[in-house]
PDB file of C-alpha atoms in Angstrom:
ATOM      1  CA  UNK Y   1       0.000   0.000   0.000  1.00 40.00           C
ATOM      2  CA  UNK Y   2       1.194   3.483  -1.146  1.00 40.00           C
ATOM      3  CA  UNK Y   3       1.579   6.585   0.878  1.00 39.00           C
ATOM      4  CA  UNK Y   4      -0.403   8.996   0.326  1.00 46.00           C
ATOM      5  CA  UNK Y   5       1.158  12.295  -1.266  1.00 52.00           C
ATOM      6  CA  UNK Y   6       1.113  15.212   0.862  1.00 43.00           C
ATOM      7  CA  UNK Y   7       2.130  18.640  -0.129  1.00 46.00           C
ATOM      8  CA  UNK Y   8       4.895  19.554  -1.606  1.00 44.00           C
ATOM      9  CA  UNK Y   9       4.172  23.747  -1.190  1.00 44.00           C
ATOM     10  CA  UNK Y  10       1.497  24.750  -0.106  1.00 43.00           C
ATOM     11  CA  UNK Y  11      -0.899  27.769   1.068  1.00 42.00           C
ATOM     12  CA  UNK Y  12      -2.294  26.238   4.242  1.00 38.00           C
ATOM     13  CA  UNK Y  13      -5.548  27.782   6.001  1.00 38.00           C
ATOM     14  CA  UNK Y  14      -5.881  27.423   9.611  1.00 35.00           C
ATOM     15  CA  UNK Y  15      -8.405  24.765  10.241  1.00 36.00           C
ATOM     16  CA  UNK Y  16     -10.936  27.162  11.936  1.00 36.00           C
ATOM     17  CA  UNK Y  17     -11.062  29.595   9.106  1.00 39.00           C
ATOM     18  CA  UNK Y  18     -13.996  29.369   6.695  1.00 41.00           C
ATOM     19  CA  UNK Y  19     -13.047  27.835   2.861  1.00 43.00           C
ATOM     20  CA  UNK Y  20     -11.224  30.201   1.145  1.00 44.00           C
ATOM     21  CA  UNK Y  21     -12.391  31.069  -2.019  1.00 46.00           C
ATOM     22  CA  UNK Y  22     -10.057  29.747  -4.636  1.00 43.00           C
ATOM     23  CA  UNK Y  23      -9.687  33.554  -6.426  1.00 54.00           C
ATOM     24  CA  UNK Y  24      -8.427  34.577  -2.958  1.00 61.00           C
ATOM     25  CA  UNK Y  25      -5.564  32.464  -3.635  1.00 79.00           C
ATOM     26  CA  UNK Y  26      -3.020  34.302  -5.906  1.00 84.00           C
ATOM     27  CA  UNK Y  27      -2.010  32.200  -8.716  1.00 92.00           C
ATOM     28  CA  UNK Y  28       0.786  33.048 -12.035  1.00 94.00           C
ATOM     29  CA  UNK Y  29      -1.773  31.349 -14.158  1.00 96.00           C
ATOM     30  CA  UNK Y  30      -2.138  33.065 -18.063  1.00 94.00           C
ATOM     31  CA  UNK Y  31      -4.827  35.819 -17.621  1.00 95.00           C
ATOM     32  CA  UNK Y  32      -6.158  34.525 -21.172  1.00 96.00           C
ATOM     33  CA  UNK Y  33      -6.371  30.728 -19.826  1.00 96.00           C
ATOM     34  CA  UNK Y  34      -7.651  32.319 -16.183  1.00 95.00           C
ATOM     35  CA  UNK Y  35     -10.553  33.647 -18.361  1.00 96.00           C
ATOM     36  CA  UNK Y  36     -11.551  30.193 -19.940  1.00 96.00           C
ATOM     37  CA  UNK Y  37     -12.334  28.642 -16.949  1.00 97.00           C
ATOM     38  CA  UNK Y  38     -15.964  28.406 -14.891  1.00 97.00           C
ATOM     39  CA  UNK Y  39     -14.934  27.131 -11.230  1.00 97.00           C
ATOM     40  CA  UNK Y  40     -16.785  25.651  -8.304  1.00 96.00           C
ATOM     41  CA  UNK Y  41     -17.895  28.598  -5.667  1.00 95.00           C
ATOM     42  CA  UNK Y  42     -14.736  27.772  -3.906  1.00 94.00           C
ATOM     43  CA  UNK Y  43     -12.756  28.346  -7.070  1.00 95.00           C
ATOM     44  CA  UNK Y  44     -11.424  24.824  -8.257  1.00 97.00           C
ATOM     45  CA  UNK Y  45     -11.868  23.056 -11.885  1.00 97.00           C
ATOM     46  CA  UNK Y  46     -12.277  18.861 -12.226  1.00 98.00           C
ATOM     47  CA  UNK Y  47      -9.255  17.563 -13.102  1.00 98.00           C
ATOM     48  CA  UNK Y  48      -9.793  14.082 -14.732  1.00 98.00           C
ATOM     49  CA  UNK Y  49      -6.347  12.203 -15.105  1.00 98.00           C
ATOM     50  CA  UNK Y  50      -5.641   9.706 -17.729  1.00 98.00           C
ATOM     51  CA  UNK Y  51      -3.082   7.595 -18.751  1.00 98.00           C
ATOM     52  CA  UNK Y  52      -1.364   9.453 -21.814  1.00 98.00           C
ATOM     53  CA  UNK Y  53      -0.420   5.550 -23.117  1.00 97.00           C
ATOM     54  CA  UNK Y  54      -3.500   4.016 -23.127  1.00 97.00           C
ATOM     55  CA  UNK Y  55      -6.497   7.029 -22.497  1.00 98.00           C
ATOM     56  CA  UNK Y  56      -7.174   4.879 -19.075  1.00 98.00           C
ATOM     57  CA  UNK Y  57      -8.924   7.451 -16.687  1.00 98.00           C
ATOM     58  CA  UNK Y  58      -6.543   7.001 -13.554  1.00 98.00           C
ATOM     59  CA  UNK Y  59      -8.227  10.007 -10.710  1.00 98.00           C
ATOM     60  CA  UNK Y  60      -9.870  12.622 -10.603  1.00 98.00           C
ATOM     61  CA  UNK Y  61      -8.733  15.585  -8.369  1.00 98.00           C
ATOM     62  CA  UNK Y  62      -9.089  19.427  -8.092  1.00 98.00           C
ATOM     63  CA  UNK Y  63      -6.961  22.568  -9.560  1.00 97.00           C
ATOM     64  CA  UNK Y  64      -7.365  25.757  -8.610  1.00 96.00           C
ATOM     65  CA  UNK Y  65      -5.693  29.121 -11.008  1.00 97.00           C
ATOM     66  CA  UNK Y  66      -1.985  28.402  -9.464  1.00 96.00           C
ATOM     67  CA  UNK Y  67      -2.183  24.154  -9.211  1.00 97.00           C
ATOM     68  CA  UNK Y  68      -2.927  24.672 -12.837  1.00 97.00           C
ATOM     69  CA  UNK Y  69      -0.195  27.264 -13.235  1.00 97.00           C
ATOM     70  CA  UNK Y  70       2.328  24.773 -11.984  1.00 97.00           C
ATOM     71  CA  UNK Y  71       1.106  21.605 -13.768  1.00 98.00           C
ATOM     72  CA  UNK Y  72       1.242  23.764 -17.376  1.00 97.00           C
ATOM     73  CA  UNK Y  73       4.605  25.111 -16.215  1.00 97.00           C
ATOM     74  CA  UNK Y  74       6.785  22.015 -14.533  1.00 97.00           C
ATOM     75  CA  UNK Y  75       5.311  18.917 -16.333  1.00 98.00           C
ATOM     76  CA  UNK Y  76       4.269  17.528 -12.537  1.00 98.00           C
ATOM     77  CA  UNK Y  77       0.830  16.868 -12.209  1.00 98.00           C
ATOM     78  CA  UNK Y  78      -0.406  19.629  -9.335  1.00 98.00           C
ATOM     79  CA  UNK Y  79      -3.666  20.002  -7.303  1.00 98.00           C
ATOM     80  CA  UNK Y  80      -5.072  21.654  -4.722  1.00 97.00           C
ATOM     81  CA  UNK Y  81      -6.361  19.564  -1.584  1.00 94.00           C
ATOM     82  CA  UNK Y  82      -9.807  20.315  -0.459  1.00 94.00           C
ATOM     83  CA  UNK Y  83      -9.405  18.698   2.647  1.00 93.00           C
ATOM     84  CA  UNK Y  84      -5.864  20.166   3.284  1.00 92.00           C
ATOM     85  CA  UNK Y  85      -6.394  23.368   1.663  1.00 93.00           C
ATOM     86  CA  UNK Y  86      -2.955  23.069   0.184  1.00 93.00           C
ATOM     87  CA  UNK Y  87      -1.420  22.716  -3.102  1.00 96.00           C
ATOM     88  CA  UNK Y  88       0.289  18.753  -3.431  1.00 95.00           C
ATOM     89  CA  UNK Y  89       2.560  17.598  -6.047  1.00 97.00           C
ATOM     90  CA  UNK Y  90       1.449  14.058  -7.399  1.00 96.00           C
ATOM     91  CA  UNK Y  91       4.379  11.928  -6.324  1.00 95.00           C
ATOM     92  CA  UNK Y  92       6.060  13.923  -3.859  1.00 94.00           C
ATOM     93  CA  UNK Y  93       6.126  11.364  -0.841  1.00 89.00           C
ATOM     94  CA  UNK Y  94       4.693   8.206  -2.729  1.00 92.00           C
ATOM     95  CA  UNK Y  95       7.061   8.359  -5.259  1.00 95.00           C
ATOM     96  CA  UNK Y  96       3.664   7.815  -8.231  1.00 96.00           C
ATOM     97  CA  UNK Y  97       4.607  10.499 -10.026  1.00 97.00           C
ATOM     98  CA  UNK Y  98       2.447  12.077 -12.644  1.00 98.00           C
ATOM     99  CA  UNK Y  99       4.726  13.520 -15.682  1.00 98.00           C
ATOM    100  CA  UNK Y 100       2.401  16.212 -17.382  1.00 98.00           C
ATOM    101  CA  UNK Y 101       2.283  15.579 -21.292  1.00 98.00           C
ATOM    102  CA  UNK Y 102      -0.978  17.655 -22.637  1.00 98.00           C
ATOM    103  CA  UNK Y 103      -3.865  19.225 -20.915  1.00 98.00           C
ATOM    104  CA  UNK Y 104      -7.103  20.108 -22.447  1.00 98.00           C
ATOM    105  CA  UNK Y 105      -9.978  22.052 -21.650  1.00 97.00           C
ATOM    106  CA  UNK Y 106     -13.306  20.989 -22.072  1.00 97.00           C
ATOM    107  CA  UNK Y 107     -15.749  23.189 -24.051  1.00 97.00           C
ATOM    108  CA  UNK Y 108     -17.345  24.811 -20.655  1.00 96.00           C
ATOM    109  CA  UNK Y 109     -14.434  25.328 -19.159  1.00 96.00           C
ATOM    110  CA  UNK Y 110     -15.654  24.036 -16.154  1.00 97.00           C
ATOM    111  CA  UNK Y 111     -13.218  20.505 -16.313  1.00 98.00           C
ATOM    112  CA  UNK Y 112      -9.897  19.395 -17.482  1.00 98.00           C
ATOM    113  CA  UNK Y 113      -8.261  16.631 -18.914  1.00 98.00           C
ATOM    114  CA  UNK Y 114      -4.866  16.097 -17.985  1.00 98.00           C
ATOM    115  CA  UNK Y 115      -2.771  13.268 -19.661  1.00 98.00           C
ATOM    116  CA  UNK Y 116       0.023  12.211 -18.035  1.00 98.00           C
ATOM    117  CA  UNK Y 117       2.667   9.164 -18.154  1.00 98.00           C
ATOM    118  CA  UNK Y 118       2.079   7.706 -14.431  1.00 98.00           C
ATOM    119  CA  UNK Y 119       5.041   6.097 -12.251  1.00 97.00           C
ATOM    120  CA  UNK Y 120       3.398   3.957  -9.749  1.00 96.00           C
ATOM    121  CA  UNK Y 121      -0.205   3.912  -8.670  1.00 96.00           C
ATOM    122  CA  UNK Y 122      -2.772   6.712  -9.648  1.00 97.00           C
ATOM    123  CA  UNK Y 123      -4.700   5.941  -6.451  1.00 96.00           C
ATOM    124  CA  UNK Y 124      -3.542   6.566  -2.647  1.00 92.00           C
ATOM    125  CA  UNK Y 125      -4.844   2.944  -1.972  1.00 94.00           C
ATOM    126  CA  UNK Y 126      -1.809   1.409  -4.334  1.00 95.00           C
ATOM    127  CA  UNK Y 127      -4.298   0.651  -6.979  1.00 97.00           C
ATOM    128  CA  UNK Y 128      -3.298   1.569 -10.289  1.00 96.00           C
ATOM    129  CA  UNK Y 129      -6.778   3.991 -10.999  1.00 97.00           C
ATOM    130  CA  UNK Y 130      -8.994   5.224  -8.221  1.00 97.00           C
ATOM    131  CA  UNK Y 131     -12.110   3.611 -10.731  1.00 97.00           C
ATOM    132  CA  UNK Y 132     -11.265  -0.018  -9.395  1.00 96.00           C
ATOM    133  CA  UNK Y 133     -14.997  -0.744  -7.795  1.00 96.00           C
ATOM    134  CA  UNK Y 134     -17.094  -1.778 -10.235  1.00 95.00           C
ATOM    135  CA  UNK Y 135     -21.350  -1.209  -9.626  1.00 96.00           C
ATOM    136  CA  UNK Y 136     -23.691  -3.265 -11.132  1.00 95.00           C
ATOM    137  CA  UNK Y 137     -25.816  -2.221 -13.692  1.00 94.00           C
ATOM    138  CA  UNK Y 138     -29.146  -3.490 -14.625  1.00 94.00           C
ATOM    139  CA  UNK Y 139     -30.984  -1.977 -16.770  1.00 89.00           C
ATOM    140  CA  UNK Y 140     -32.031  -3.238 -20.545  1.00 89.00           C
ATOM    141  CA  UNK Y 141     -29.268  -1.086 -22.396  1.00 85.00           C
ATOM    142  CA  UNK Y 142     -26.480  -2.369 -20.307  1.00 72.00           C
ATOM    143  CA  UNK Y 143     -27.231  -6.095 -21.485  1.00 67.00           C
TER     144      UNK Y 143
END
């Protein structure tokens, strides 16, 4: 079983404080790509990971303006932790590091997919993709 990654930088909010909202944050990020993107109240945009190899959808995690900054600027994979309320590096203590090779915007600019060429496991449980539990479905289309 993996460790999970903590940050590598971050912009930590004491726990008492109310969410910040992610435009509070300051973030480098393009003004031209800042303007393309529709985020959650508490500023963040999807990020759906895939394997760049095969297109296999490995996680799906959370960027605000700067954790998107960073992953267009150093090839690492970057989010911001909702539960932490810092920015991690993918990889940092687990050593499954995400190497960056394209990411695309989807045409609402709420969500982003980010390809990258994974080292290790995607998930924090050592599984190589967080989608590993499959539900049953029953209805007359799935037969």
């Amino acid at each position: 079983m993996s460790v999970p990654d903590s940050p590598a930088t971050g912009v930590p909010s004491a726990p008492s404080d109310p969410v910040a909202p992610g435009w509070a944050r300051p973030s480098r990020l393009d003004a031209a790509i800042a303007a393309r993107l529709r985020r959650t109240a508490d500023g963040l945009v999807a990020a759906v990971v895939r394997a760049h190899d095969s297109g296999e959808v490995l996680m799906v995690a959370w960027m605000d303006d700067e954790a998107l900054h960073r992953t267009l600027t150093t090839g690492r994979a970057t989010y911001w932790s909702r539960s932490r309320r810092e920015y991690w590096v993918k990889g940092a203590t687990s050593g499954h590091h995400q190497y960056v090779r394209s990411v695309a915007l989807d045409c609402d600019g709420d969500a982003l997919l980010v390809s990258v060429d994974q080292v290790g496991a995607a998930c924090h449980t050592g599984h190589r993709t967080c989608f590993f539990t499959e539900l049953p479905v029953t209805s007359p289309e799935a037969r």
